[in-house]
């Protein structure tokens, strides 16, 4: 099948707006800053920009607690800045994906203020209010993903929040909630956005009987609160699919738009989010590479299982990093980060990059007194904190790494003077230039994006597969070991190696990957 749609052929790039580019010296990135960097993104060769939330917010969860869905927080700019950014994106032939957060609002959203104001408020049923248990405690055992009970008492009742108590969950069984939220989609679609990434898509609707979750038998005292239970009744409920289909219908009524779902689920459940007749999300995010052991066998298994579980006609996608997970270069090391780049950009399906991956950015250790992320503050030392992967983009070796003229909201990497766009651009064999070459190769060869994937095999430390269409055939060979390995390879030169500065020979070097055109 030849892919023709932009979100199939193109590469997506996630921007965490606080950390991409500051234009006004307050130490926090903003929309004008993103606009200043569009030429960089266009040159890199990506197609779609996904911007994490920039809407008015008390910032309890850095923008994932929204108090007005249809505006821009002054920290990030204005609606006029947004319109200018969108126009500039489109001028360059790029697409814009917004973050849509339907599961919860801020506790400062006017809807919640009204809802909590009285038991008989017309908006009472817009959120999940329940009477206390007979002992006066929370209505059931559902826990927050950020630790502690998911229920907070407010007056005589409790309200449920999958995340912070400042993020009350909406009641998606209420038709007025659906209408109001679909109107939010229309507000941005009318302005011309090209799609949405839907936050915690699988959590949107809960068990109508609010049944207790079973204990997770695999949990230990060290596991985070939310991992102590199996989230059977508060996530991935069958009724969620109707909502996804309705969202998709709203997008389809605007033509060629893209619906992406944030979904941390096993493959057999993940693929149900493509929907009946593929009328659900076009790209249910596949996060399995972020959670897998990083060796040839484990990854071959992931590719094979995923491909086998995809419904007919469903388009795959791959992600190696986002603003909630340790950066790939820290998780697997800088050697394997190059292999990750080659893997991500040669697999079948849309790749999504996370800003800074292309320069090999690593997690930045954040001292306790500088921690910003509520997930870390609520459960210190459990590895829940996400500040390390959210530090400012490293543009150059000047003051503020070219990110800001002020004091960055999160400290910069100690190595930004070496690891930055300007410096790496001039190093022929840098990871940045590897990304550029990989992206160019993928963009120029349909076999590498829309072609079939064949012959996925893992032998010792080496993963190999082919990408094939009517016009071409590519072989990809990746060595996951830090030692050289001798493998059968075509005698001709590779079209690309992870080790750009080294001529190929018949051995794969430590952490070397090669792409051959057959
Ligand atoms: C998932 C987002 O990616 C994460 O950053 C956020 O904290 C939660 N959803 C709550 O919105």
Short mmCIF file of C-alpha atoms and ligand atoms in Angstrom, two decimals:
data_model
loop_
_atom_site.label_atom_id
_atom_site.label_comp_id
_atom_site.label_asym_id
_atom_site.label_seq_id
_atom_site.Cartn_x
_atom_site.Cartn_y
_atom_site.Cartn_z
CA UNK A 1 0.00 0.00 0.00
CA UNK A 2 1.33 3.43 -0.90
CA UNK A 3 0.74 5.95 1.82
CA UNK A 4 -0.57 9.23 0.62
CA UNK A 5 -1.77 10.85 3.80
CA UNK A 6 0.54 13.38 5.44
CA UNK A 7 0.39 11.72 8.84
CA UNK A 8 1.40 8.39 7.36
CA UNK A 9 4.28 9.59 5.23
CA UNK A 10 5.47 12.33 7.58
CA UNK A 11 7.27 12.41 10.89
CA UNK A 12 5.72 13.95 14.00
CA UNK A 13 7.70 16.03 16.51
CA UNK A 14 6.58 16.77 20.05
CA UNK A 15 7.30 20.19 21.57
CA UNK A 16 6.97 20.73 25.31
CA UNK A 17 6.28 24.44 25.03
CA UNK A 18 7.77 25.52 28.37
CA UNK A 19 11.11 24.19 27.21
CA UNK A 20 11.51 24.76 23.49
CA UNK A 21 12.26 28.46 22.99
CA UNK A 22 11.69 31.48 25.19
CA UNK A 23 11.12 34.72 23.27
CA UNK A 24 10.62 37.19 26.13
CA UNK A 25 13.32 36.37 28.67
CA UNK A 26 11.05 35.03 31.42
CA UNK A 27 12.80 31.66 31.36
CA UNK A 28 9.74 29.83 30.04
CA UNK A 29 9.25 28.85 26.41
CA UNK A 30 6.35 30.37 24.48
CA UNK A 31 4.48 30.33 21.17
CA UNK A 32 6.53 33.14 19.62
CA UNK A 33 9.61 31.16 20.55
CA UNK A 34 8.29 28.13 18.68
CA UNK A 35 7.63 30.36 15.66
CA UNK A 36 11.29 31.46 15.75
CA UNK A 37 12.39 27.83 15.41
CA UNK A 38 10.15 26.70 12.58
CA UNK A 39 12.91 26.89 10.00
CA UNK A 40 14.93 24.48 12.11
CA UNK A 41 12.01 22.04 12.19
CA UNK A 42 11.34 22.38 8.47
CA UNK A 43 15.04 21.79 7.72
CA UNK A 44 15.08 18.76 9.94
CA UNK A 45 12.44 17.30 7.66
CA UNK A 46 9.62 16.61 10.08
CA UNK A 47 6.00 17.10 9.01
CA UNK A 48 3.74 17.55 12.03
CA UNK A 49 4.36 19.54 15.18
CA UNK A 50 2.49 18.45 18.32
CA UNK A 51 2.54 21.10 21.04
CA UNK A 52 1.76 20.01 24.60
CA UNK A 53 -0.86 22.22 26.37
CA UNK A 54 -0.47 26.00 26.28
CA UNK A 55 -4.00 26.90 27.45
CA UNK A 56 -4.84 29.03 30.50
CA UNK A 57 -3.91 26.96 33.53
CA UNK A 58 -2.94 27.34 37.17
CA UNK A 59 -0.01 25.06 36.13
CA UNK A 60 -0.48 22.56 38.96
CA UNK A 61 0.43 19.93 36.33
CA UNK A 62 2.17 22.37 33.97
CA UNK A 63 -0.74 22.92 31.65
CA UNK A 64 -2.51 19.56 31.91
CA UNK A 65 -4.86 21.31 34.37
CA UNK A 66 -6.81 23.57 32.04
CA UNK A 67 -9.02 26.40 33.25
CA UNK A 68 -10.06 27.58 29.79
CA UNK A 69 -9.88 25.27 26.77
CA UNK A 70 -10.26 28.04 24.20
CA UNK A 71 -7.46 30.48 24.86
CA UNK A 72 -3.72 30.76 25.40
CA UNK A 73 -2.12 31.16 28.81
CA UNK A 74 -0.36 34.56 29.05
CA UNK A 75 2.86 32.70 29.93
CA UNK A 76 2.80 31.27 26.41
CA UNK A 77 1.36 34.27 24.55
CA UNK A 78 -1.99 35.21 23.05
CA UNK A 79 -4.51 33.84 20.59
CA UNK A 80 -3.03 36.24 18.04
CA UNK A 81 0.38 34.61 18.64
CA UNK A 82 -1.29 31.25 18.12
CA UNK A 83 -2.88 32.28 14.84
CA UNK A 84 0.45 33.69 13.64
CA UNK A 85 2.22 30.47 14.61
CA UNK A 86 -0.33 28.31 12.84
CA UNK A 87 -0.07 30.42 9.69
CA UNK A 88 3.73 30.21 9.79
CA UNK A 89 3.53 26.43 10.24
CA UNK A 90 1.24 26.08 7.26
CA UNK A 91 3.35 28.40 5.13
CA UNK A 92 6.18 25.92 5.53
CA UNK A 93 4.00 22.99 4.53
CA UNK A 94 3.96 21.68 8.10
CA UNK A 95 0.96 20.58 10.18
CA UNK A 96 -0.06 21.45 13.73
CA UNK A 97 -1.39 18.97 16.28
CA UNK A 98 -2.80 20.29 19.54
CA UNK A 99 -3.07 18.54 22.87
CA UNK A 100 -6.66 17.87 23.90
CA UNK A 101 -7.23 17.05 27.57
CA UNK A 102 -10.76 15.65 27.87
CA UNK A 103 -10.43 13.51 31.00
CA UNK A 104 -10.13 16.34 33.48
CA UNK A 105 -10.17 20.11 33.85
CA UNK A 106 -8.45 22.33 36.38
CA UNK A 107 -10.27 22.74 39.69
CA UNK A 108 -10.24 26.43 38.74
CA UNK A 109 -12.22 25.86 35.54
CA UNK A 110 -15.56 27.75 35.76
CA UNK A 111 -17.34 24.43 35.14
CA UNK A 112 -15.85 22.90 38.26
CA UNK A 113 -16.31 26.03 40.35
CA UNK A 114 -19.98 25.89 39.43
CA UNK A 115 -20.17 22.14 39.94
CA UNK A 116 -18.79 22.26 43.45
CA UNK A 117 -20.87 25.29 44.43
CA UNK A 118 -23.89 23.17 45.47
CA UNK A 119 -25.35 19.67 45.31
CA UNK A 120 -28.04 21.00 43.01
CA UNK A 121 -25.82 23.01 40.66
CA UNK A 122 -26.74 22.40 36.98
CA UNK A 123 -23.11 21.43 36.48
CA UNK A 124 -22.97 19.08 39.49
CA UNK A 125 -23.21 16.06 37.19
CA UNK A 126 -20.43 17.33 34.90
CA UNK A 127 -17.89 15.80 37.30
CA UNK A 128 -17.75 12.54 39.27
CA UNK A 129 -19.26 13.23 42.69
CA UNK A 130 -20.05 10.40 45.12
CA UNK A 131 -21.18 10.07 48.70
CA UNK A 132 -18.59 8.88 51.22
CA UNK A 133 -18.28 5.20 52.06
CA UNK A 134 -20.18 4.14 55.23
CA UNK A 135 -17.05 4.80 57.30
CA UNK A 136 -16.88 8.33 55.92
CA UNK A 137 -13.85 7.52 53.74
CA UNK A 138 -13.49 7.64 49.96
CA UNK A 139 -16.24 5.94 47.90
CA UNK A 140 -13.90 3.25 46.57
CA UNK A 141 -10.22 2.25 46.33
CA UNK A 142 -9.31 4.06 43.11
CA UNK A 143 -5.98 5.81 43.45
CA UNK A 144 -4.56 8.86 41.74
CA UNK A 145 -1.81 8.35 39.18
CA UNK A 146 0.17 10.88 41.18
CA UNK A 147 -0.22 9.03 44.49
CA UNK A 148 -2.83 8.85 47.24
CA UNK A 149 -6.56 8.33 46.93
CA UNK A 150 -8.17 9.45 43.69
CA UNK A 151 -10.97 10.98 45.78
CA UNK A 152 -10.99 14.36 47.50
CA UNK A 153 -13.72 15.42 49.90
CA UNK A 154 -15.36 18.73 49.11
CA UNK A 155 -18.37 19.55 51.27
CA UNK A 156 -20.46 16.44 51.93
CA UNK A 157 -19.24 14.48 48.91
CA UNK A 158 -16.05 13.32 47.24
CA UNK A 159 -14.99 14.07 43.67
CA UNK A 160 -12.75 11.79 41.63
CA UNK A 161 -9.48 12.78 40.02
CA UNK A 162 -7.28 10.38 38.07
CA UNK A 163 -4.38 12.78 38.67
CA UNK A 164 -3.98 15.72 41.09
CA UNK A 165 -6.86 16.90 43.29
CA UNK A 166 -6.52 20.09 41.19
CA UNK A 167 -7.52 18.00 38.13
CA UNK A 168 -11.13 16.81 38.68
CA UNK A 169 -12.31 14.21 36.15
CA UNK A 170 -15.18 15.14 33.87
CA UNK A 171 -18.24 12.91 33.63
CA UNK A 172 -18.31 11.77 30.02
CA UNK A 173 -21.64 10.01 30.55
CA UNK A 174 -23.22 13.46 30.66
CA UNK A 175 -24.26 14.58 27.13
CA UNK A 176 -23.71 18.25 28.00
CA UNK A 177 -20.06 17.49 28.79
CA UNK A 178 -19.66 15.80 25.44
CA UNK A 179 -21.19 18.71 23.62
CA UNK A 180 -19.06 21.27 25.45
CA UNK A 181 -15.88 19.32 24.80
CA UNK A 182 -16.66 18.69 21.14
CA UNK A 183 -17.25 22.44 20.84
CA UNK A 184 -13.68 22.89 22.10
CA UNK A 185 -12.45 20.68 19.26
CA UNK A 186 -14.46 22.75 16.82
CA UNK A 187 -13.05 26.00 18.21
CA UNK A 188 -9.52 24.94 17.28
CA UNK A 189 -10.49 23.14 14.08
CA UNK A 190 -12.18 26.33 12.92
CA UNK A 191 -8.88 28.13 13.45
CA UNK A 192 -7.25 25.56 11.18
CA UNK A 193 -5.42 23.01 13.34
CA UNK A 194 -4.67 19.69 11.71
CA UNK A 195 -5.38 17.31 14.56
CA UNK A 196 -5.25 16.46 18.22
CA UNK A 197 -3.30 14.24 20.56
CA UNK A 198 -5.84 13.15 23.15
CA UNK A 199 -4.54 12.99 26.70
CA UNK A 200 -5.10 9.66 28.56
CA UNK A 201 -7.63 8.53 25.98
CA UNK A 202 -8.17 5.19 27.70
CA UNK A 203 -9.17 6.81 31.00
CA UNK A 204 -11.97 9.04 29.76
CA UNK A 205 -14.91 7.04 31.14
CA UNK A 206 -15.23 5.01 34.34
CA UNK A 207 -17.28 2.08 35.58
CA UNK A 208 -20.88 3.22 36.08
CA UNK A 209 -21.01 1.22 39.34
CA UNK A 210 -17.70 2.58 40.63
CA UNK A 211 -16.51 -0.90 41.61
CA UNK A 212 -13.26 -1.36 43.58
CA UNK A 213 -10.16 -2.23 41.60
CA UNK A 214 -8.44 -5.55 42.34
CA UNK A 215 -5.03 -5.51 44.03
CA UNK A 216 -2.12 -5.92 41.60
CA UNK A 217 -0.48 -9.19 42.68
CA UNK A 218 2.84 -8.02 41.21
CA UNK A 219 3.07 -4.86 43.32
CA UNK A 220 5.69 -4.37 46.04
CA UNK A 221 6.03 -1.71 48.76
CA UNK A 222 8.31 0.15 46.34
CA UNK A 223 5.76 0.43 43.55
CA UNK A 224 3.93 3.70 43.12
CA UNK A 225 0.42 3.98 44.60
CA UNK A 226 -1.29 3.66 41.23
CA UNK A 227 0.63 0.46 40.40
CA UNK A 228 -0.66 -1.23 43.55
CA UNK A 229 -4.02 -1.88 41.89
CA UNK A 230 -5.07 -3.17 38.49
CA UNK A 231 -6.91 -0.26 36.92
CA UNK A 232 -9.78 -2.44 35.80
CA UNK A 233 -12.75 -0.23 36.61
CA UNK A 234 -11.36 3.29 36.17
CA UNK A 235 -9.61 2.86 32.80
CA UNK A 236 -10.12 1.24 29.40
CA UNK A 237 -13.87 0.74 29.83
CA UNK A 238 -15.80 -0.52 26.81
CA UNK A 239 -17.87 2.68 26.64
CA UNK A 240 -14.75 4.72 25.84
CA UNK A 241 -14.86 3.65 22.20
CA UNK A 242 -18.13 5.42 21.55
CA UNK A 243 -16.53 8.68 22.69
CA UNK A 244 -13.46 8.17 20.52
CA UNK A 245 -15.67 7.52 17.52
CA UNK A 246 -17.62 10.70 18.22
CA UNK A 247 -14.40 12.72 18.49
CA UNK A 248 -13.23 11.28 15.21
CA UNK A 249 -16.51 12.21 13.57
CA UNK A 250 -16.05 15.81 14.70
CA UNK A 251 -12.58 15.85 13.14
CA UNK A 252 -13.77 14.16 9.95
CA UNK A 253 -16.42 16.81 9.50
CA UNK A 254 -13.50 19.22 8.97
CA UNK A 255 -11.84 17.03 6.32
CA UNK A 256 -8.30 15.70 6.50
CA UNK A 257 -7.55 15.81 10.25
CA UNK A 258 -5.66 13.51 12.60
CA UNK A 259 -6.75 11.95 15.89
CA UNK A 260 -3.97 10.53 18.06
CA UNK A 261 -4.58 8.76 21.37
CA UNK A 262 -2.27 8.65 24.35
CA UNK A 263 -2.61 4.99 25.35
CA UNK A 264 -0.44 2.91 27.64
CA UNK A 265 -1.94 -0.51 26.87
CA UNK A 266 -0.89 -3.99 25.73
CA UNK A 267 -1.12 -4.41 21.95
CA UNK A 268 -4.33 -6.42 21.87
CA UNK A 269 -6.10 -3.64 23.79
CA UNK A 270 -4.24 -0.78 22.14
CA UNK A 271 -5.37 -1.75 18.65
CA UNK A 272 -9.04 -1.62 19.63
CA UNK A 273 -8.63 2.18 19.64
CA UNK A 274 -8.43 2.17 15.84
CA UNK A 275 -12.16 1.64 16.24
CA UNK A 276 -14.72 -0.38 14.34
CA UNK A 277 -14.16 0.20 10.63
CA UNK A 278 -11.07 2.25 11.57
CA UNK A 279 -13.35 5.04 12.71
CA UNK A 280 -11.50 5.63 15.98
CA UNK A 281 -8.03 7.14 16.41
CA UNK A 282 -5.87 7.01 13.28
CA UNK A 283 -2.80 6.76 15.50
CA UNK A 284 -3.25 5.11 18.89
CA UNK A 285 0.21 5.89 20.26
CA UNK A 286 2.41 2.81 20.45
CA UNK A 287 4.69 3.30 23.47
CA UNK A 288 6.08 -0.22 23.62
CA UNK A 289 9.60 0.80 22.61
CA UNK A 290 9.65 3.14 25.64
CA UNK A 291 8.88 0.29 27.99
CA UNK A 292 10.79 -2.57 26.44
CA UNK A 293 14.14 -4.11 27.29
CA UNK A 294 16.55 -2.80 24.70
CA UNK A 295 17.92 -5.84 22.93
CA UNK A 296 17.42 -7.45 19.54
CA UNK A 297 15.13 -10.25 20.76
CA UNK A 298 12.80 -8.06 22.78
CA UNK A 299 12.45 -5.55 19.99
CA UNK A 300 11.93 -8.18 17.29
CA UNK A 301 9.15 -9.59 19.43
CA UNK A 302 7.53 -6.16 19.80
CA UNK A 303 7.61 -5.50 16.07
CA UNK A 304 6.22 -8.93 15.24
CA UNK A 305 3.47 -8.84 17.86
CA UNK A 306 2.41 -5.33 16.96
CA UNK A 307 2.28 -6.03 13.24
CA UNK A 308 0.29 -9.22 13.94
CA UNK A 309 -2.25 -7.43 16.13
CA UNK A 310 -2.90 -4.48 13.78
CA UNK A 311 -6.36 -4.59 12.23
CA UNK A 312 -6.47 -4.72 8.42
CA UNK A 313 -5.67 -1.30 7.00
CA UNK A 314 -4.63 0.19 10.35
CA UNK A 315 -1.56 2.39 10.17
CA UNK A 316 1.20 1.69 12.76
CA UNK A 317 3.24 4.23 14.71
CA UNK A 318 6.28 4.28 16.98
CA UNK A 319 7.50 6.48 19.83
CA UNK A 320 10.76 6.30 21.79
CA UNK A 321 10.30 9.31 24.06
CA UNK A 322 7.86 11.88 25.39
CA UNK A 323 7.51 14.42 28.19
CA UNK A 324 6.49 11.74 30.70
CA UNK A 325 9.27 9.19 30.23
CA UNK A 326 13.04 9.13 30.72
CA UNK A 327 14.86 10.25 27.59
CA UNK A 328 15.97 7.46 25.28
CA UNK A 329 19.66 8.47 25.45
CA UNK A 330 19.55 8.12 29.24
CA UNK A 331 17.55 4.95 29.25
CA UNK A 332 19.65 3.01 26.76
CA UNK A 333 22.87 5.06 26.63
CA UNK A 334 24.29 7.31 23.95
CA UNK A 335 25.57 4.41 21.82
CA UNK A 336 22.19 2.74 21.57
CA UNK A 337 20.48 6.12 21.11
CA UNK A 338 21.82 6.05 17.54
CA UNK A 339 20.37 2.59 17.05
CA UNK A 340 17.08 3.93 18.43
CA UNK A 341 17.17 6.71 15.83
CA UNK A 342 17.72 4.25 12.99
CA UNK A 343 15.05 1.93 14.33
CA UNK A 344 12.45 4.66 14.83
CA UNK A 345 13.02 6.07 11.36
CA UNK A 346 13.06 2.79 9.45
CA UNK A 347 10.18 0.91 11.05
CA UNK A 348 6.84 0.74 9.29
CA UNK A 349 4.59 3.42 10.69
CA UNK A 350 4.61 7.06 11.69
CA UNK A 351 7.53 7.98 13.97
CA UNK A 352 7.02 10.57 16.69
CA UNK A 353 10.15 12.31 17.95
CA UNK A 354 10.45 14.18 21.24
CA UNK A 355 12.27 17.53 21.10
CA UNK A 356 15.98 17.14 21.82
CA UNK A 357 16.10 13.46 20.89
CA UNK A 358 17.80 14.51 17.68
CA UNK A 359 20.73 16.00 19.60
CA UNK A 360 20.94 13.08 22.01
CA UNK A 361 19.68 15.09 24.99
CA UNK A 362 19.85 13.16 28.23
CA UNK A 363 17.85 13.41 31.44
CA UNK A 364 19.08 16.22 33.65
CA UNK A 365 19.27 15.36 37.36
CA UNK A 366 17.20 17.91 39.27
CA UNK A 367 18.20 18.64 42.88
CA UNK A 368 15.42 18.11 45.41
CA UNK A 369 15.03 21.83 46.09
CA UNK A 370 14.50 22.53 42.36
CA UNK A 371 11.88 19.84 41.73
CA UNK A 372 8.87 21.22 39.85
CA UNK A 373 6.89 18.14 38.85
CA UNK A 374 3.97 17.32 41.18
CA UNK A 375 4.41 13.62 40.40
CA UNK A 376 7.84 13.74 42.08
CA UNK A 377 6.70 16.02 44.90
CA UNK A 378 3.82 13.69 45.79
CA UNK A 379 5.85 10.49 45.71
CA UNK A 380 9.49 11.51 46.14
CA UNK A 381 12.17 9.05 45.12
CA UNK A 382 9.85 6.57 43.37
CA UNK A 383 11.11 7.50 39.94
CA UNK A 384 7.86 9.30 39.09
CA UNK A 385 9.44 12.71 38.46
CA UNK A 386 9.39 14.02 34.90
CA UNK A 387 11.49 17.18 35.26
CA UNK A 388 14.68 15.45 34.01
CA UNK A 389 13.24 14.89 30.53
CA UNK A 390 11.64 18.35 30.34
CA UNK A 391 14.71 20.59 30.56
CA UNK A 392 15.23 23.38 28.02
CA UNK A 393 16.21 22.62 24.45
CA UNK A 394 19.92 23.12 23.88
CA UNK A 395 20.32 25.36 20.84
CA UNK A 396 23.86 26.65 21.20
CA UNK A 397 26.71 27.00 23.68
CA UNK A 398 25.92 30.61 24.58
CA UNK A 399 24.28 31.84 27.78
CA UNK A 400 20.98 30.08 28.42
CA UNK A 401 21.85 27.60 25.65
CA UNK A 402 20.07 29.90 23.20
CA UNK A 403 16.82 28.91 24.93
CA UNK A 404 16.44 32.00 27.09
CA UNK A 405 18.12 35.25 28.00
CA UNK A 406 16.69 34.84 31.51
CA UNK A 407 16.83 32.13 34.16
CA UNK A 408 15.43 28.90 32.75
CA UNK A 409 12.44 27.47 34.63
CA UNK A 410 14.29 24.16 34.90
CA UNK A 411 18.06 23.98 34.99
CA UNK A 412 19.95 23.32 31.77
CA UNK A 413 21.97 20.20 31.14
CA UNK A 414 25.53 20.60 32.44
CA UNK A 415 26.78 19.49 29.01
CA UNK A 416 24.80 21.97 26.90
CA UNK A 417 27.99 23.67 25.71
CA UNK A 418 28.84 20.47 23.81
CA UNK A 419 25.43 18.93 23.23
CA UNK A 420 23.57 21.58 21.28
CA UNK A 421 22.19 22.14 17.80
CA UNK A 422 24.82 24.66 16.65
CA UNK A 423 27.81 22.59 17.77
CA UNK A 424 26.47 19.25 16.54
CA UNK A 425 25.53 20.69 13.17
CA UNK A 426 29.23 21.19 12.49
CA UNK A 427 30.29 17.70 13.62
CA UNK A 428 29.90 15.47 10.61
CA UNK A 429 29.35 12.31 12.64
CA UNK A 430 27.00 13.83 15.25
CA UNK A 431 23.71 12.24 16.20
CA UNK A 432 21.98 15.36 14.84
CA UNK A 433 23.45 14.77 11.40
CA UNK A 434 22.52 11.09 11.67
CA UNK A 435 18.90 12.14 12.34
CA UNK A 436 18.99 14.54 9.41
CA UNK A 437 20.28 11.84 7.05
CA UNK A 438 17.82 9.25 8.31
CA UNK A 439 14.89 11.63 7.94
CA UNK A 440 15.98 12.59 4.45
CA UNK A 441 16.40 8.97 3.41
CA UNK A 442 12.97 8.11 4.79
CA UNK A 443 11.32 11.10 3.18
CA UNK A 444 12.86 10.31 -0.20
CA UNK A 445 12.13 6.58 -0.28
CA UNK A 446 8.55 5.43 -0.10
CA UNK A 447 9.70 1.90 0.76
CA UNK A 448 10.98 3.24 4.07
CA UNK A 449 7.70 4.78 5.11
CA UNK A 450 4.85 3.08 3.29
CA UNK A 451 6.59 -0.15 2.32
CA UNK A 452 5.95 -3.53 3.90
CA UNK A 453 8.17 -4.82 6.67
CA UNK A 454 9.56 -8.31 6.07
CA UNK A 455 11.98 -10.76 7.59
CA UNK A 456 12.13 -9.43 11.12
CA UNK A 457 14.75 -11.57 12.86
CA UNK A 458 16.96 -11.35 15.93
CA UNK A 459 20.17 -13.31 15.99
CA UNK A 460 22.28 -12.82 19.12
CA UNK A 461 22.78 -9.08 19.37
CA UNK A 462 21.64 -8.24 15.85
CA UNK A 463 18.17 -7.23 14.69
CA UNK A 464 17.44 -7.21 10.98
CA UNK A 465 14.44 -6.49 8.79
CA UNK A 466 13.60 -5.32 5.31
CA UNK A 467 11.37 -2.53 4.06
CA UNK A 468 9.91 -3.22 0.67
CA UNK A 469 7.65 -1.71 -1.96
CA UNK A 470 7.33 -2.01 -5.74
CA UNK A 471 10.14 0.45 -6.26
CA UNK A 472 12.72 -0.59 -3.73
CA UNK A 473 13.97 -2.86 -1.01
CA UNK A 474 16.04 -1.83 2.00
CA UNK A 475 17.77 -4.06 4.54
CA UNK A 476 18.30 -2.71 8.04
CA UNK A 477 20.86 -4.40 10.31
CA UNK A 478 21.26 -3.18 13.89
CA UNK A 479 23.86 -4.28 16.44
CA UNK A 480 22.54 -3.79 19.97
CA UNK A 481 25.82 -4.81 21.62
CA UNK A 482 28.71 -2.67 22.75
CA UNK A 483 31.06 -5.14 21.05
CA UNK A 484 31.72 -5.70 17.35
CA UNK A 485 29.92 -8.54 15.63
CA UNK A 486 30.44 -10.33 12.37
CA UNK A 487 27.20 -10.80 10.44
CA UNK A 488 26.22 -11.70 6.91
CA UNK A 489 25.69 -8.45 5.04
CA UNK A 490 25.58 -7.45 1.39
CA UNK A 491 29.05 -6.80 0.01
CA UNK A 492 28.10 -3.37 -1.31
CA UNK A 493 28.41 -0.20 0.76
CA UNK A 494 25.58 0.75 3.06
CA UNK A 495 23.50 3.76 2.08
CA UNK A 496 23.70 4.88 5.67
CA UNK A 497 25.44 3.82 8.87
CA UNK A 498 24.90 5.06 12.40
CA UNK A 499 28.66 5.69 12.33
CA UNK A 500 28.66 8.35 9.67
CA UNK A 501 32.36 9.05 9.79
CA UNK A 502 33.51 5.44 9.43
CA UNK A 503 33.64 3.51 6.18
CA UNK A 504 31.74 0.24 6.35
CA UNK A 505 33.41 -3.17 6.51
CA UNK A 506 32.09 -6.68 7.04
CA UNK A 507 31.81 -6.31 10.82
CA UNK A 508 29.24 -4.22 12.57
CA UNK A 509 30.92 -1.98 15.10
CA UNK A 510 29.63 -1.66 18.67
CA UNK A 511 26.12 -0.19 18.47
CA UNK A 512 26.33 0.16 14.71
CA UNK A 513 23.35 0.03 12.43
CA UNK A 514 23.44 0.00 8.63
CA UNK A 515 20.88 0.47 5.94
CA UNK A 516 21.48 -1.25 2.59
CA UNK A 517 19.56 -0.69 -0.60
CA UNK A 518 19.06 -4.09 -2.21
C1 LIG B 1 -0.68 12.51 30.43
C2 LIG B 1 0.25 13.65 30.17
O1 LIG B 1 1.14 13.29 29.15
C3 LIG B 1 0.94 13.96 31.47
O2 LIG B 1 2.01 14.85 31.31
C4 LIG B 1 -0.11 14.51 32.42
O3 LIG B 1 0.47 14.74 33.68
C5 LIG B 1 -1.26 13.53 32.57
N1 LIG B 1 -1.69 12.96 31.32
C6 LIG B 1 -2.44 14.21 33.18
O4 LIG B 1 -3.02 15.08 32.23
#
